[in-house]
Coordinates of N, CA, C and O in Angstrom, one line a residue:
M927 N -3.0 -0.5 0.9 CA -3.1 0.1 -0.4 C -2.2 -0.9 -1.3 O -0.9 -1.1 -1.0
K928 N -2.5 -1.6 -2.3 CA -1.5 -2.3 -3.2 C -0.7 -1.2 -4.1 O -1.0 -0.4 -4.5
D929 N 0.5 -2.2 -4.1 CA 1.5 -1.1 -5.1 C 1.2 -2.0 -6.2 O 2.1 -3.0 -6.8
Y930 N 0.5 -1.5 -7.0 CA 0.2 -2.2 -8.5 C 1.4 -1.8 -9.2 O 1.4 -3.0 -10.5
N931 N 2.4 -1.0 -9.1 CA 3.7 -1.1 -9.7 C 4.5 -2.6 -9.6 O 5.0 -3.4 -10.4
E932 N 4.4 -2.8 -8.4 CA 5.2 -4.2 -7.7 C 4.6 -5.6 -8.6 O 5.1 -6.5 -9.2
I933 N 3.1 -5.0 -8.4 CA 2.4 -6.6 -8.8 C 2.4 -6.3 -10.4 O 3.0 -7.7 -11.1
A934 N 2.7 -5.7 -11.2 CA 3.0 -5.5 -12.5 C 4.1 -6.0 -12.6 O 4.4 -6.7 -13.8
D935 N 5.3 -5.8 -11.9 CA 6.7 -6.2 -12.3 C 6.7 -7.8 -12.0 O 7.7 -8.4 -12.7
I936 N 6.0 -8.3 -11.0 CA 6.0 -9.7 -10.9 C 5.4 -10.3 -12.1 O 5.6 -11.4 -12.6
F937 N 4.5 -9.7 -12.7 CA 3.4 -10.3 -14.0 C 5.1 -10.0 -14.8 O 4.7 -11.0 -15.8
K938 N 5.2 -9.0 -15.1 CA 6.3 -8.8 -16.1 C 7.4 -9.8 -16.0 O 8.0 -10.6 -17.2
A939 N 8.1 -10.4 -14.7 CA 8.4 -11.6 -14.4 C 8.6 -12.6 -15.3 O 9.1 -13.4 -15.7
L940 N 6.9 -13.0 -15.4 CA 6.5 -14.0 -15.5 C 5.9 -14.3 -17.1 O 5.5 -15.3 -17.7
A941 N 5.9 -12.9 -17.6 CA 5.6 -13.0 -19.1 C 6.8 -13.4 -19.9 O 6.7 -12.8 -21.4
D942 N 7.3 -14.4 -19.8 CA 8.3 -14.8 -21.0 C 8.3 -16.3 -20.7 O 8.3 -17.1 -19.6
P943 N 8.4 -17.2 -21.9 CA 8.1 -18.5 -21.8 C 9.5 -19.1 -21.6 O 9.0 -20.2 -20.7
N944 N 10.8 -18.6 -21.6 CA 11.7 -19.3 -20.8 C 11.8 -19.2 -19.2 O 11.8 -20.1 -18.7
R945 N 11.3 -18.0 -18.6 CA 11.0 -17.7 -17.2 C 9.8 -18.7 -16.8 O 10.0 -19.2 -15.8
I946 N 9.0 -19.0 -17.6 CA 8.2 -20.0 -16.8 C 8.3 -21.3 -17.2 O 8.3 -22.2 -16.2
M947 N 9.3 -21.8 -18.3 CA 10.0 -23.0 -18.3 C 11.0 -23.2 -17.1 O 10.7 -24.2 -16.3
I948 N 11.9 -22.4 -16.6 CA 12.5 -22.1 -15.7 C 11.4 -22.2 -14.3 O 11.9 -23.4 -13.3
I949 N 10.7 -21.8 -13.8 CA 9.9 -22.1 -12.9 C 9.3 -23.2 -12.8 O 9.0 -24.1 -11.8
D950 N 8.7 -23.9 -14.0 CA 8.3 -25.0 -14.0 C 9.4 -26.1 -13.6 O 9.0 -27.3 -13.0
M951 N 10.7 -26.0 -14.0 CA 11.7 -26.8 -13.9 C 11.9 -26.9 -12.3 O 12.1 -28.0 -11.8
L952 N 11.9 -25.4 -11.6 CA 12.4 -25.1 -10.3 C 11.2 -25.8 -9.2 O 11.4 -26.1 -8.2
S953 N 10.0 -25.8 -9.9 CA 8.8 -26.7 -9.0 C 9.2 -28.1 -8.4 O 8.4 -28.7 -7.5
C954 N 10.1 -28.9 -9.0 CA 10.8 -30.0 -8.7 C 11.5 -30.1 -7.3 O 12.2 -30.9 -7.0
G955 N 12.2 -28.9 -7.2 CA 13.4 -28.5 -6.2 C 14.3 -27.7 -6.8 O 14.5 -27.5 -7.9
E956 N 15.5 -27.8 -5.8 CA 16.9 -26.6 -6.3 C 17.5 -27.3 -7.6 O 17.8 -28.6 -7.7
L957 N 17.7 -26.5 -8.4 CA 18.5 -26.8 -9.5 C 20.0 -25.7 -9.8 O 19.4 -24.6 -9.5
C958 N 20.5 -26.6 -9.8 CA 21.9 -25.7 -10.5 C 21.4 -25.2 -11.6 O 20.8 -25.9 -12.8
A959 N 22.6 -24.1 -12.1 CA 22.4 -23.5 -13.4 C 22.7 -24.1 -14.4 O 22.5 -23.9 -15.6
C960 N 23.7 -25.1 -14.1 CA 24.1 -25.7 -15.4 C 23.0 -27.0 -15.9 O 22.9 -27.0 -17.0
K961 N 22.0 -26.9 -14.9 CA 21.1 -28.0 -15.4 C 20.0 -27.3 -15.9 O 19.5 -27.9 -16.9
I962 N 19.9 -26.3 -15.9 CA 18.7 -25.3 -16.5 C 19.6 -24.7 -17.9 O 18.3 -25.0 -18.8
L963 N 20.5 -24.8 -17.7 CA 21.3 -24.1 -19.3 C 21.1 -25.6 -20.5 O 20.8 -25.3 -21.2
E964 N 21.9 -26.5 -19.6 CA 21.2 -28.0 -20.6 C 20.2 -27.8 -21.3 O 19.8 -28.1 -22.1
R965 N 19.1 -27.9 -20.0 CA 17.5 -28.0 -20.8 C 16.9 -27.0 -21.7 O 16.4 -27.8 -22.3
L966 N 17.6 -26.0 -21.5 CA 16.7 -24.5 -22.1 C 17.4 -24.4 -23.5 O 17.5 -23.5 -24.1
C967 N 18.7 -25.0 -23.3 CA 19.8 -24.5 -24.7 C 19.9 -23.2 -24.4 O 20.2 -22.5 -25.9
L968 N 20.0 -22.3 -23.6 CA 20.5 -20.9 -23.7 C 21.7 -20.5 -23.2 O 22.6 -21.6 -22.8
S969 N 22.4 -19.6 -23.9 CA 23.7 -18.7 -23.4 C 23.6 -18.8 -22.1 O 22.3 -18.4 -21.2
Q970 N 24.9 -19.0 -21.2 CA 24.9 -18.4 -19.7 C 24.7 -16.9 -19.6 O 23.7 -16.7 -18.7
P971 N 24.9 -15.9 -20.3 CA 24.3 -14.7 -20.3 C 22.9 -14.7 -20.1 O 22.1 -14.0 -19.2
T972 N 22.3 -15.4 -21.4 CA 21.0 -15.1 -21.5 C 20.1 -15.7 -20.3 O 19.1 -15.1 -19.4
L973 N 20.8 -17.1 -19.6 CA 20.2 -17.2 -18.3 C 20.3 -16.5 -17.2 O 19.4 -16.3 -16.4
S974 N 21.4 -15.9 -17.1 CA 21.5 -15.0 -16.2 C 20.5 -13.7 -16.2 O 20.3 -13.2 -14.8
H975 N 20.4 -13.5 -17.4 CA 19.7 -12.3 -17.7 C 18.0 -12.9 -17.2 O 17.3 -12.1 -16.0
H976 N 17.7 -14.0 -17.4 CA 16.3 -14.6 -16.7 C 16.4 -14.8 -15.5 O 15.1 -14.3 -14.8
M977 N 17.5 -15.2 -14.5 CA 17.7 -15.2 -13.7 C 17.4 -14.1 -12.7 O 16.9 -13.9 -11.3
K978 N 18.4 -13.1 -13.3 CA 18.0 -11.6 -12.4 C 16.9 -10.9 -12.1 O 16.4 -10.6 -11.2
I979 N 15.9 -11.5 -13.4 CA 14.8 -10.8 -13.7 C 13.7 -11.4 -12.5 O 13.1 -11.0 -11.7
L980 N 13.7 -13.0 -12.4 CA 13.0 -13.6 -11.6 C 13.6 -13.6 -10.0 O 12.3 -13.4 -9.1
C981 N 14.8 -13.4 -9.6 CA 15.0 -13.0 -8.3 C 14.8 -11.5 -7.9 O 14.4 -11.5 -6.8
Q982 N 14.8 -10.6 -8.8 CA 14.2 -9.6 -8.7 C 13.1 -9.4 -8.0 O 12.4 -8.5 -7.4
A983 N 12.3 -10.1 -8.6 CA 10.8 -10.1 -8.8 C 10.6 -11.1 -7.2 O 9.2 -11.2 -7.1
E984 N 11.6 -11.4 -6.7 CA 11.4 -12.6 -5.6 C 10.8 -13.8 -5.7 O 10.0 -14.6 -4.7
L985 N 10.7 -14.2 -7.1 CA 10.0 -15.3 -7.2 C 11.2 -16.5 -7.2 O 10.5 -17.5 -6.7
V986 N 12.3 -16.3 -7.5 CA 13.5 -17.2 -7.1 C 14.6 -16.6 -6.4 O 14.4 -15.7 -6.2
R987 N 15.1 -17.8 -5.9 CA 16.4 -17.4 -4.7 C 17.6 -18.1 -5.2 O 17.4 -19.0 -5.7
G988 N 18.2 -17.3 -5.6 CA 19.8 -18.2 -5.8 C 21.0 -18.2 -4.6 O 20.9 -17.3 -3.8
R989 N 21.6 -19.1 -4.8 CA 22.7 -19.7 -3.7 C 23.9 -19.8 -4.2 O 24.0 -20.8 -5.5
K990 N 25.2 -19.5 -4.0 CA 26.5 -19.7 -5.0 C 27.3 -21.0 -4.1 O 26.9 -20.9 -3.2
D991 N 27.6 -22.0 -5.1 CA 28.1 -23.0 -4.5 C 29.3 -23.1 -5.6 O 28.8 -23.7 -6.8
G992 N 30.5 -22.8 -5.2 CA 31.7 -22.9 -6.1 C 31.5 -21.9 -7.0 O 31.3 -20.9 -7.2
K993 N 31.6 -22.4 -8.4 CA 31.3 -21.6 -9.4 C 29.7 -21.9 -10.0 O 29.6 -20.5 -11.1
W994 N 29.3 -22.4 -9.3 CA 27.7 -22.6 -10.0 C 26.7 -21.9 -9.5 O 26.8 -21.9 -8.0
M995 N 25.8 -21.2 -9.6 CA 24.4 -20.7 -9.2 C 23.5 -22.0 -8.8 O 23.2 -22.5 -9.5
H996 N 23.0 -22.1 -7.6 CA 21.8 -23.0 -7.5 C 20.5 -22.2 -7.3 O 20.6 -21.2 -6.3
Y997 N 19.3 -22.6 -7.8 CA 18.3 -22.2 -8.0 C 17.2 -22.8 -7.1 O 17.1 -24.0 -7.5
T998 N 16.1 -22.0 -6.5 CA 14.9 -22.7 -5.7 C 14.2 -21.7 -5.9 O 14.0 -20.3 -5.9
L999 N 12.8 -22.0 -6.2 CA 11.7 -21.1 -5.7 C 10.9 -20.5 -4.8 O 11.3 -21.2 -3.6
S1000 N 10.6 -19.5 -4.5 CA 10.3 -18.7 -3.2 C 9.1 -19.2 -3.3 O 7.9 -18.5 -3.6
Q1001 N 8.7 -20.4 -2.1 CA 7.1 -20.6 -2.4 C 6.2 -19.6 -1.6 O 4.8 -19.5 -1.9
E1002 N 7.0 -19.0 -0.5 CA 6.4 -17.6 0.2 C 5.7 -16.7 -0.8 O 4.7 -16.6 -0.5
R1003 N 6.7 -16.2 -1.8 CA 6.5 -15.6 -3.1 C 5.3 -16.2 -3.7 O 4.3 -15.4 -4.2
F1004 N 5.2 -17.0 -3.9 CA 4.0 -18.1 -4.9 C 3.1 -17.7 -4.4 O 2.1 -17.7 -4.7
A1005 N 2.9 -18.1 -2.9 CA 1.8 -18.1 -2.3 C 0.9 -16.7 -1.9 O -0.4 -16.5 -2.3
E1006 N 2.0 -16.1 -1.9 CA 1.2 -14.4 -1.8 C 0.7 -13.8 -3.5 O 0.1 -13.2 -3.6
L1007 N 1.5 -14.6 -4.3 CA 0.6 -14.1 -5.6 C 0.0 -14.9 -5.8 O -1.0 -14.4 -6.5
G1008 N -0.4 -16.2 -5.3 CA -1.7 -16.5 -5.4 C -2.6 -16.1 -4.9 O -4.1 -15.9 -5.3
G1009 N -2.7 -15.6 -3.5 CA -3.7 -14.8 -3.0 C -3.7 -13.5 -3.5 O -5.1 -13.1 -3.5
L1010 N -3.1 -12.7 -4.0 CA -3.1 -11.7 -4.7 C -3.8 -11.8 -6.1 O -5.1 -11.0 -6.2
V1011 N -3.7 -12.8 -6.8 CA -4.6 -12.7 -8.1 C -5.8 -13.5 -7.3 O -6.8 -12.6 -8.4
K1012 N -6.1 -14.0 -6.5 CA -7.6 -14.3 -6.0 C -8.1 -12.8 -5.6 O -9.3 -12.8 -5.7
E1013 N -7.5 -12.0 -4.8 CA -7.9 -10.9 -4.6 C -8.3 -9.8 -5.2 O -9.2 -9.1 -5.5
L1014 N -7.5 -9.9 -6.7 CA -7.2 -8.8 -7.6 C -8.9 -9.0 -8.6 O -9.2 -8.1 -8.9
S1015 N -9.1 -10.6 -8.5 CA -10.1 -10.9 -9.1 C -11.3 -11.2 -8.4 O -12.4 -11.9 -9.2
S1016 N -11.3 -10.7 -7.4 CA -12.8 -11.0 -6.4 C -13.3 -9.7 -6.2 O -12.7 -8.7 -5.7
A1017 N -14.8 -9.4 -6.0 CA -15.2 -8.2 -5.4 C -15.2 -8.0 -4.1 O -14.8 -9.2 -3.2
K1018 N -14.9 -7.1 -3.6 CA -14.4 -6.3 -2.4 C -14.9 -4.9 -1.7 O -15.4 -4.2 -3.0
D1019 N -15.4 -4.7 -0.5 CA -15.9 -3.4 -0.1 C -14.9 -2.2 -0.6 O -15.6 -1.4 -0.8
D1020 N -13.4 -2.8 -0.8 CA -12.6 -1.4 -0.8 C -12.1 -1.3 -2.2 O -10.9 -0.8 -2.4
C1021 N -12.6 -1.9 -3.2 CA -12.4 -2.0 -4.4 C -12.4 -0.5 -5.0 O -13.1 0.6 -4.6
I1022 N -11.2 -0.3 -6.0 CA -10.9 1.1 -6.7 C -12.0 1.5 -7.2 O -12.0 3.0 -7.7
C1023 N -13.1 0.7 -7.7 CA -14.1 1.5 -8.9 C -14.9 2.4 -8.0 O -15.8 2.5 -8.3
K1024 N -14.8 1.9 -6.4 CA -15.9 2.6 -5.7 C -15.0 3.9 -5.2 O -14.4 4.0 -4.7
S1025 N -15.9 4.9 -5.1 CA -15.7 6.1 -5.2 C -15.9 6.2 -3.6 O -16.6 5.8 -2.9
E1026 N -15.2 7.4 -2.9 CA -15.3 7.9 -1.3 C -16.6 8.5 -1.3 O -17.1 8.3 0.1
E1027 N -17.4 9.0 -2.2 CA -18.5 9.4 -1.9 C -19.7 8.7 -2.1 O -20.6 8.8 -1.7
D1028 N -19.5 7.3 -2.4 CA -20.5 6.2 -2.5 C -21.3 6.1 -1.1 O -20.7 6.1 -0.1

């Protein structure tokens, strides 16, 4: 059974233009938070907020290096998300629209 709340949380994490831009930037590889800050002209607390949401949704991974965080995309999570979108938008035998009595 799908966890629709978890799915909704992932889509909520993606439902912000700044977070989509961050994901687009990270598609080229790991970036330091300082580079993301420079490009998006965000404050450090605002960037931290966006990164927290992306990390909680497991779309992005962070690692500390000195005083800065470095971020990368979770390719595995994006692969799961791609499969999930395909599954949700495709007809299936166990669809929730079908009752057990059918």
